[in-house]
mmCIF file of C-alpha atoms in Angstrom:
data_model
loop_
_atom_site.group_PDB
_atom_site.id
_atom_site.type_symbol
_atom_site.label_atom_id
_atom_site.label_comp_id
_atom_site.label_asym_id
_atom_site.label_seq_id
_atom_site.Cartn_x
_atom_site.Cartn_y
_atom_site.Cartn_z
ATOM 1 C CA MET A 1 45.126 -51.467 32.072
ATOM 2 C CA THR A 2 46.727 -49.144 34.579
ATOM 3 C CA GLU A 3 47.237 -45.425 34.149
ATOM 4 C CA GLN A 4 49.213 -43.421 36.692
ATOM 5 C CA ALA A 5 49.663 -39.749 37.429
ATOM 6 C CA GLY A 6 51.744 -38.128 40.121
ATOM 7 C CA PRO A 7 55.009 -39.179 41.708
ATOM 8 C CA PRO A 8 56.358 -42.689 41.190
ATOM 9 C CA ALA A 9 56.144 -45.151 44.080
ATOM 10 C CA THR A 10 59.094 -43.886 46.111
ATOM 11 C CA ALA A 11 59.724 -42.688 49.635
ATOM 12 C CA ALA A 12 58.439 -39.253 48.529
ATOM 13 C CA CYS A 13 55.050 -40.756 47.652
ATOM 14 C CA ARG A 14 52.886 -40.820 50.776
ATOM 15 C CA ALA A 15 49.633 -42.103 49.303
ATOM 16 C CA ALA A 16 48.000 -43.653 46.275
ATOM 17 C CA VAL A 17 44.412 -43.167 45.177
ATOM 18 C CA ILE A 18 43.298 -46.024 42.961
ATOM 19 C CA GLY A 19 40.166 -45.681 40.849
ATOM 20 C CA ILE A 20 38.979 -49.087 39.716
ATOM 21 C CA GLY A 21 36.694 -49.259 36.733
ATOM 22 C CA ASN A 22 35.834 -49.283 33.086
ATOM 23 C CA ASP A 23 34.380 -46.185 31.406
ATOM 24 C CA PHE A 24 32.556 -48.405 28.902
ATOM 25 C CA ARG A 25 30.506 -50.266 31.536
ATOM 26 C CA ARG A 26 28.234 -47.500 32.822
ATOM 27 C CA ASP A 27 28.490 -47.182 36.654
ATOM 28 C CA ASP A 28 31.702 -49.204 36.691
ATOM 29 C CA GLY A 29 33.306 -45.961 35.484
ATOM 30 C CA ILE A 30 32.937 -44.272 38.899
ATOM 31 C CA GLY A 31 36.583 -44.954 39.860
ATOM 32 C CA PRO A 32 38.037 -43.225 36.796
ATOM 33 C CA GLU A 33 35.421 -40.439 37.135
ATOM 34 C CA VAL A 34 36.489 -39.650 40.701
ATOM 35 C CA LEU A 35 40.167 -39.715 39.748
ATOM 36 C CA GLY A 36 39.444 -37.239 36.959
ATOM 37 C CA ARG A 37 37.822 -34.940 39.518
ATOM 38 C CA LEU A 38 40.818 -35.315 41.854
ATOM 39 C CA ARG A 39 43.418 -34.223 39.284
ATOM 40 C CA GLY A 40 44.945 -30.952 40.442
ATOM 41 C CA GLN A 41 43.295 -31.187 43.877
ATOM 42 C CA VAL A 42 45.391 -33.776 45.687
ATOM 43 C CA PRO A 43 48.370 -32.806 47.863
ATOM 44 C CA ALA A 44 51.946 -33.321 46.704
ATOM 45 C CA GLY A 45 53.110 -36.885 47.177
ATOM 46 C CA VAL A 46 49.799 -38.461 46.165
ATOM 47 C CA ARG A 47 49.786 -40.737 43.147
ATOM 48 C CA LEU A 48 46.580 -41.239 41.146
ATOM 49 C CA VAL A 49 46.158 -44.651 39.527
ATOM 50 C CA ILE A 50 43.352 -45.834 37.260
ATOM 51 C CA SER A 51 43.091 -49.615 37.294
ATOM 52 C CA ASP A 52 40.961 -52.260 35.641
ATOM 53 C CA GLY A 53 40.971 -54.104 38.972
ATOM 54 C CA GLN A 54 43.447 -56.854 38.202
ATOM 55 C CA PRO A 55 44.848 -58.036 41.562
ATOM 56 C CA ALA A 56 48.534 -57.781 40.606
ATOM 57 C CA ALA A 57 48.098 -54.198 39.371
ATOM 58 C CA LEU A 58 46.240 -53.201 42.550
ATOM 59 C CA ILE A 59 48.935 -54.680 44.774
ATOM 60 C CA GLU A 60 51.656 -52.953 42.738
ATOM 61 C CA ALA A 61 49.849 -49.625 43.120
ATOM 62 C CA TRP A 62 49.521 -49.820 46.916
ATOM 63 C CA ALA A 63 52.495 -51.937 48.063
ATOM 64 C CA GLY A 64 54.745 -49.951 50.388
ATOM 65 C CA MET A 65 52.340 -47.012 50.635
ATOM 66 C CA PRO A 66 51.552 -45.574 54.049
ATOM 67 C CA LEU A 67 48.020 -44.908 52.751
ATOM 68 C CA ALA A 68 46.045 -46.253 49.819
ATOM 69 C CA VAL A 69 42.519 -45.137 48.952
ATOM 70 C CA VAL A 70 40.489 -47.258 46.548
ATOM 71 C CA VAL A 71 37.341 -46.113 44.736
ATOM 72 C CA ASP A 72 35.145 -48.766 43.136
ATOM 73 C CA ALA A 73 31.588 -49.644 42.157
ATOM 74 C CA VAL A 74 29.884 -52.529 43.935
ATOM 75 C CA LEU A 75 26.844 -54.639 43.239
ATOM 76 C CA ALA A 76 24.412 -55.235 46.083
ATOM 77 C CA ASP A 77 21.596 -57.747 46.596
ATOM 78 C CA ARG A 78 19.130 -54.938 47.258
ATOM 79 C CA PRO A 79 20.916 -52.017 45.645
ATOM 80 C CA VAL A 80 20.391 -48.408 46.489
ATOM 81 C CA PRO A 81 22.187 -46.873 43.502
ATOM 82 C CA GLY A 82 24.534 -44.129 44.602
ATOM 83 C CA ARG A 83 24.724 -45.263 48.247
ATOM 84 C CA LEU A 84 28.276 -44.877 49.544
ATOM 85 C CA HIS A 85 30.230 -47.310 51.697
ATOM 86 C CA ARG A 86 33.596 -46.790 53.406
ATOM 87 C CA PHE A 87 35.783 -49.263 55.227
ATOM 88 C CA VAL A 88 39.324 -49.088 56.557
ATOM 89 C CA LEU A 89 41.922 -51.827 56.893
ATOM 90 C CA GLY A 90 45.344 -51.653 58.478
ATOM 91 C CA ALA A 91 48.273 -53.702 57.183
ATOM 92 C CA GLU A 92 47.715 -56.225 59.975
ATOM 93 C CA ASP A 93 43.988 -56.646 59.343
ATOM 94 C CA ALA A 94 42.635 -59.708 57.651
ATOM 95 C CA PRO A 95 40.717 -58.993 54.456
ATOM 96 C CA PRO A 96 36.977 -58.466 54.978
ATOM 97 C CA GLY A 97 34.412 -61.082 54.112
ATOM 98 C CA ARG A 98 33.447 -61.517 50.485
ATOM 99 C CA GLN A 99 32.325 -58.244 48.952
ATOM 100 C CA VAL A 100 30.386 -58.176 45.718
ATOM 101 C CA SER A 101 32.398 -56.126 43.268
ATOM 102 C CA SER A 102 31.432 -55.218 39.751
ATOM 103 C CA HIS A 103 34.466 -57.234 38.595
ATOM 104 C CA SER A 104 34.880 -61.008 38.451
ATOM 105 C CA LEU A 105 38.391 -60.712 39.865
ATOM 106 C CA GLY A 106 39.729 -57.691 41.621
ATOM 107 C CA LEU A 107 39.745 -56.078 44.997
ATOM 108 C CA ASP A 108 38.721 -59.141 47.048
ATOM 109 C CA GLU A 109 41.427 -61.291 45.527
ATOM 110 C CA ALA A 110 44.007 -58.493 45.734
ATOM 111 C CA LEU A 111 43.299 -58.027 49.455
ATOM 112 C CA GLY A 112 43.707 -61.728 50.189
ATOM 113 C CA LEU A 113 46.884 -62.041 48.156
ATOM 114 C CA ALA A 114 48.427 -58.811 49.478
ATOM 115 C CA HIS A 115 47.717 -59.884 53.048
ATOM 116 C CA ALA A 116 49.263 -63.321 52.467
ATOM 117 C CA LEU A 117 52.357 -61.788 50.826
ATOM 118 C CA ASP A 118 52.680 -58.976 53.407
ATOM 119 C CA LEU A 119 52.151 -56.342 50.700
ATOM 120 C CA MET A 120 49.251 -54.443 52.250
ATOM 121 C CA PRO A 121 49.632 -50.674 52.545
ATOM 122 C CA GLY A 122 49.938 -49.219 56.038
ATOM 123 C CA ARG A 123 46.276 -48.258 55.841
ATOM 124 C CA LEU A 124 43.750 -49.015 53.115
ATOM 125 C CA ILE A 125 40.516 -47.074 52.788
ATOM 126 C CA VAL A 126 37.929 -48.386 50.352
ATOM 127 C CA HIS A 127 35.166 -46.117 49.082
ATOM 128 C CA ALA A 128 32.500 -48.044 47.223
ATOM 129 C CA VAL A 129 29.341 -46.831 45.561
ATOM 130 C CA GLU A 130 26.399 -49.098 44.809
ATOM 131 C CA ALA A 131 25.904 -49.379 41.067
ATOM 132 C CA ALA A 132 22.629 -49.430 39.179
ATOM 133 C CA ASP A 133 23.979 -50.562 35.801
ATOM 134 C CA VAL A 134 27.347 -52.088 34.872
ATOM 135 C CA GLY A 135 26.276 -53.201 31.405
ATOM 136 C CA GLN A 136 27.768 -52.016 28.141
ATOM 137 C CA GLY A 137 27.528 -48.289 27.607
ATOM 138 C CA VAL A 138 29.139 -44.961 28.360
ATOM 139 C CA GLY A 139 28.121 -42.659 31.187
ATOM 140 C CA LEU A 140 27.151 -43.067 34.803
ATOM 141 C CA THR A 141 23.518 -43.508 35.778
ATOM 142 C CA PRO A 142 22.000 -40.408 37.411
ATOM 143 C CA ALA A 143 22.169 -41.762 40.997
ATOM 144 C CA VAL A 144 25.820 -42.761 40.727
ATOM 145 C CA ALA A 145 26.745 -39.535 38.913
ATOM 146 C CA ALA A 146 25.095 -37.586 41.742
ATOM 147 C CA ALA A 147 27.259 -39.454 44.284
ATOM 148 C CA ALA A 148 30.540 -38.579 42.507
ATOM 149 C CA ALA A 149 30.944 -35.165 44.175
ATOM 150 C CA ALA A 150 30.432 -36.558 47.691
ATOM 151 C CA LEU A 151 32.774 -39.441 46.914
ATOM 152 C CA THR A 152 35.462 -37.032 45.671
ATOM 153 C CA SER A 153 35.110 -34.930 48.834
ATOM 154 C CA ALA A 154 35.364 -38.055 51.024
ATOM 155 C CA VAL A 155 38.609 -39.089 49.319
ATOM 156 C CA LEU A 156 40.061 -35.604 49.755
ATOM 157 C CA ALA A 157 39.094 -35.665 53.446
ATOM 158 C CA ASP A 158 40.851 -39.019 53.876
ATOM 159 C CA LEU A 159 43.988 -37.672 52.212
ATOM 160 C CA ALA A 160 43.944 -34.555 54.412
ATOM 161 C CA ALA A 161 43.578 -36.681 57.538
ATOM 162 C CA GLY A 162 46.532 -38.824 56.452
#
C-alpha cells in the first residue's frame, strides 16, 4: 500500500517524506500520523508518501530525489517508548548495520537494494521512534503519541535545511 500527495516524482519535486506504517498496529502508525500532521505545512516541491514499508515501494518513492526523509517506528532491545533517533545517509554511503524495524521486510532491505542498484536519494534522513506496542489495535500509545509533535517539527526542520 502506498499513498502519495504532492507533486509527482519529477525534476520539480525536490524531496519526498515517506511515512512507513500501519494504522491498525498501534505505534506502527507513527509514520502515517506524522504525514497527516505535515499536510499543508511542507514547502512546494515536497511529496508526501505513506508506505507499508515494502522495499520496492520505498525505493520508488525516493529514487532520484535530492532529499528523502523517512519516518518509522522501531523496536529496541531495551525500549524507551517515544525516544527519537535520527540518522543521515548520502547516496554514496553504505547502508547502516541491521536496524530492528517494526516490519519483517522494509527499510533495511530497501537501503541495501537501493545502494546496490544505485537508486539511493542524494541524502536520506531517517527519523525513528521507539515503539511500545505494535500489536493489533488502533491508536498510538501515550509515549509515542507525545513524540509525534517533536518528530513532525524535526522533519520540517530537515526540509527547511534542504
